[in-house]
């Protein structure tokens, strides 16, 4: 049976989920798929291109939320960010993969478009919405990376010497502060 791009992406997601980004090499994928490394390059031009597809697959776990009604946009933004965090938090190095993908091809990551849409619905001017999205994504991805780093240092036991409180509560606090700041910056619209 011939290798498909979907099989390659699924295998890459599996390796990332189980072993992390350091073990996600083209050689490893070829070995897992029982093909020569060159066969992978029929489907992707580079590992970076593959990582964009992996990021899209990871974010594909998040369903498209309904368009929020007036007055509920900040809650919809918070809910979307929470869903993204939930989808990514258990996948090692997912924050790094998403960061790379959004730098290379943000249009390939549908939830980033939804976030832009919601920010504009909240009244953030179109020219400023990318800045607000950048801020929210940095908070999201930083929260995920910090959580994963703490878990790795603790050996998965959650009893490391790092700040355990910098988990879900810290993420929610930061999100509230950012959304509150947007409401102050755009008082007639966000809030």
CSV table of C-alpha atoms in Angstrom, one decimal:
chain,number,residue,atom,x,y,z
A,1,UNK,CA,0.0,0.0,0.0
A,2,UNK,CA,1.4,3.4,-1.0
A,3,UNK,CA,2.2,6.0,1.7
A,4,UNK,CA,-0.2,8.9,1.9
A,5,UNK,CA,0.4,12.4,3.2
A,6,UNK,CA,-2.3,11.7,5.9
A,7,UNK,CA,-0.5,8.6,7.1
A,8,UNK,CA,2.7,10.7,7.3
A,9,UNK,CA,1.0,13.4,9.3
A,10,UNK,CA,-0.8,11.0,11.6
A,11,UNK,CA,2.5,9.2,12.3
A,12,UNK,CA,4.3,12.5,13.0
A,13,UNK,CA,1.5,13.4,15.5
A,14,UNK,CA,1.9,10.1,17.1
A,15,UNK,CA,5.6,10.4,17.5
A,16,UNK,CA,5.3,14.0,18.8
A,17,UNK,CA,2.6,12.9,21.3
A,18,UNK,CA,4.6,10.0,22.6
A,19,UNK,CA,8.2,11.2,22.5
A,20,UNK,CA,8.3,15.0,21.8
A,21,UNK,CA,9.8,17.1,19.1
A,22,UNK,CA,13.4,16.0,19.7
A,23,UNK,CA,12.5,12.5,18.6
A,24,UNK,CA,10.4,13.6,15.6
A,25,UNK,CA,12.9,13.2,12.8
A,26,UNK,CA,12.4,12.3,9.2
A,27,UNK,CA,14.5,9.2,9.7
A,28,UNK,CA,12.3,8.2,12.7
A,29,UNK,CA,9.2,8.7,10.6
A,30,UNK,CA,10.6,6.6,7.7
A,31,UNK,CA,11.4,3.8,10.2
A,32,UNK,CA,7.9,4.0,11.7
A,33,UNK,CA,6.3,3.9,8.3
A,34,UNK,CA,8.7,1.2,7.0
A,35,UNK,CA,9.7,3.4,4.0
A,36,UNK,CA,12.9,5.1,2.8
A,37,UNK,CA,13.4,8.7,3.9
A,38,UNK,CA,13.1,9.9,0.3
A,39,UNK,CA,9.6,8.6,0.2
A,40,UNK,CA,8.5,11.1,2.8
A,41,UNK,CA,9.7,14.0,0.6
A,42,UNK,CA,7.1,13.0,-2.1
A,43,UNK,CA,4.5,14.3,0.4
A,44,UNK,CA,6.3,17.2,2.1
A,45,UNK,CA,9.2,19.4,1.0
A,46,UNK,CA,10.7,19.8,4.5
A,47,UNK,CA,10.3,18.9,8.1
A,48,UNK,CA,9.0,22.4,8.7
A,49,UNK,CA,6.3,21.9,6.2
A,50,UNK,CA,5.4,18.7,7.9
A,51,UNK,CA,5.3,20.5,11.3
A,52,UNK,CA,2.7,23.0,9.9
A,53,UNK,CA,0.5,20.0,8.9
A,54,UNK,CA,1.1,18.5,12.4
A,55,UNK,CA,0.1,21.8,14.0
A,56,UNK,CA,-3.1,22.0,11.8
A,57,UNK,CA,-3.9,18.4,12.8
A,58,UNK,CA,-3.5,19.2,16.5
A,59,UNK,CA,-5.6,22.3,16.3
A,60,UNK,CA,-8.1,20.3,14.2
A,61,UNK,CA,-9.3,18.7,17.4
A,62,UNK,CA,-10.9,22.0,18.3
A,63,UNK,CA,-14.4,22.4,16.8
A,64,UNK,CA,-15.4,25.7,15.2
A,65,UNK,CA,-17.3,27.6,17.8
A,66,UNK,CA,-20.5,29.5,16.9
A,67,UNK,CA,-20.1,33.2,16.2
A,68,UNK,CA,-20.7,34.9,19.5
A,69,UNK,CA,-23.5,37.3,20.1
A,70,UNK,CA,-22.8,40.9,21.1
A,71,UNK,CA,-21.7,41.1,24.7
A,72,UNK,CA,-20.4,37.5,24.8
A,73,UNK,CA,-17.4,37.9,22.6
A,74,UNK,CA,-14.8,38.1,25.5
A,75,UNK,CA,-16.3,34.9,26.9
A,76,UNK,CA,-16.1,33.3,23.5
A,77,UNK,CA,-12.4,34.3,23.1
A,78,UNK,CA,-11.7,32.8,26.6
A,79,UNK,CA,-13.5,29.6,25.7
A,80,UNK,CA,-11.7,29.2,22.4
A,81,UNK,CA,-8.3,29.7,24.1
A,82,UNK,CA,-9.2,27.2,26.8
A,83,UNK,CA,-10.2,24.7,24.2
A,84,UNK,CA,-6.9,25.2,22.4
A,85,UNK,CA,-5.0,24.8,25.7
A,86,UNK,CA,-6.9,21.6,26.4
A,87,UNK,CA,-6.1,20.2,22.9
A,88,UNK,CA,-2.4,21.0,23.2
A,89,UNK,CA,-1.4,20.7,26.8
A,90,UNK,CA,-0.8,16.9,26.8
A,91,UNK,CA,1.2,16.9,23.6
A,92,UNK,CA,4.9,17.4,24.3
A,93,UNK,CA,6.4,20.5,22.6
A,94,UNK,CA,3.1,21.4,21.0
A,95,UNK,CA,3.6,25.0,21.8
A,96,UNK,CA,6.8,25.1,19.9
A,97,UNK,CA,5.2,23.3,16.9
A,98,UNK,CA,2.3,25.8,16.9
A,99,UNK,CA,4.6,28.7,17.2
A,100,UNK,CA,6.6,27.5,14.2
A,101,UNK,CA,3.5,26.9,12.2
A,102,UNK,CA,1.9,30.2,12.9
A,103,UNK,CA,5.1,31.9,11.9
A,104,UNK,CA,5.3,30.0,8.6
A,105,UNK,CA,1.6,29.7,7.5
A,106,UNK,CA,-0.9,31.1,10.0
A,107,UNK,CA,-3.7,30.6,7.4
A,108,UNK,CA,-3.2,26.8,7.8
A,109,UNK,CA,-4.3,27.0,11.4
A,110,UNK,CA,-8.1,27.6,11.4
A,111,UNK,CA,-8.5,28.6,15.1
A,112,UNK,CA,-6.1,31.5,14.5
A,113,UNK,CA,-8.6,32.8,12.0
A,114,UNK,CA,-11.4,32.3,14.4
A,115,UNK,CA,-9.5,34.3,17.0
A,116,UNK,CA,-9.0,37.1,14.6
A,117,UNK,CA,-12.7,37.1,13.7
A,118,UNK,CA,-13.7,37.2,17.4
A,119,UNK,CA,-11.3,40.0,18.2
A,120,UNK,CA,-12.7,42.1,15.3
A,121,UNK,CA,-16.3,41.3,16.6
A,122,UNK,CA,-15.1,42.6,20.0
A,123,UNK,CA,-14.3,45.9,18.3
A,124,UNK,CA,-10.6,45.6,18.1
A,125,UNK,CA,-9.7,47.5,14.9
A,126,UNK,CA,-8.6,45.3,12.0
A,127,UNK,CA,-5.1,46.8,12.0
A,128,UNK,CA,-4.7,46.1,15.7
A,129,UNK,CA,-6.3,42.6,15.8
A,130,UNK,CA,-3.1,40.8,14.8
A,131,UNK,CA,-1.3,42.4,17.8
A,132,UNK,CA,-4.1,41.3,20.1
A,133,UNK,CA,-4.0,37.8,18.6
A,134,UNK,CA,-0.2,37.7,19.0
A,135,UNK,CA,-0.5,38.7,22.7
A,136,UNK,CA,-3.2,36.1,23.4
A,137,UNK,CA,-1.2,33.4,21.5
A,138,UNK,CA,2.0,34.2,23.3
A,139,UNK,CA,0.1,33.8,26.6
A,140,UNK,CA,-1.5,30.5,25.5
A,141,UNK,CA,1.7,29.0,24.2
A,142,UNK,CA,3.8,30.3,27.0
A,143,UNK,CA,1.4,28.8,29.5
A,144,UNK,CA,1.5,25.4,27.7
A,145,UNK,CA,5.3,25.4,27.5
A,146,UNK,CA,5.7,26.3,31.2
A,147,UNK,CA,3.3,23.6,32.2
A,148,UNK,CA,5.0,21.0,30.1
A,149,UNK,CA,8.5,22.1,31.4
A,150,UNK,CA,7.3,21.8,35.0
A,151,UNK,CA,5.8,18.3,34.3
A,152,UNK,CA,9.1,17.2,32.6
A,153,UNK,CA,11.2,18.5,35.5
A,154,UNK,CA,8.9,16.8,38.0
A,155,UNK,CA,9.1,13.6,36.0
A,156,UNK,CA,5.4,13.7,35.4
A,157,UNK,CA,4.7,13.5,39.1
A,158,UNK,CA,3.7,17.1,39.5
A,159,UNK,CA,6.0,17.4,42.5
A,160,UNK,CA,8.9,19.2,41.1
A,161,UNK,CA,10.6,22.2,42.7
A,162,UNK,CA,9.0,24.7,40.2
A,163,UNK,CA,5.9,26.8,40.6
A,164,UNK,CA,3.1,24.3,40.4
A,165,UNK,CA,0.6,27.2,40.7
A,166,UNK,CA,1.6,28.4,37.3
A,167,UNK,CA,-1.0,26.1,35.7
A,168,UNK,CA,-4.6,26.5,34.8
A,169,UNK,CA,-5.3,29.2,37.3
A,170,UNK,CA,-2.4,31.3,36.1
A,171,UNK,CA,-3.5,30.8,32.5
A,172,UNK,CA,-7.0,32.0,33.3
A,173,UNK,CA,-5.7,34.9,35.3
A,174,UNK,CA,-3.5,36.1,32.4
A,175,UNK,CA,-6.3,35.6,30.0
A,176,UNK,CA,-8.6,37.8,32.1
A,177,UNK,CA,-6.0,40.5,32.4
A,178,UNK,CA,-5.4,40.6,28.7
A,179,UNK,CA,-9.1,40.7,27.9
A,180,UNK,CA,-9.6,43.4,30.5
A,181,UNK,CA,-6.8,45.4,29.0
A,182,UNK,CA,-8.5,45.1,25.6
A,183,UNK,CA,-11.7,46.3,27.1
A,184,UNK,CA,-9.9,49.4,28.5
A,185,UNK,CA,-8.1,50.0,25.1
A,186,UNK,CA,-11.5,49.6,23.2
A,187,UNK,CA,-14.1,50.6,25.9
A,188,UNK,CA,-17.0,51.0,23.6
A,189,UNK,CA,-16.7,47.5,22.1
A,190,UNK,CA,-14.9,44.9,24.2
A,191,UNK,CA,-16.5,44.1,27.5
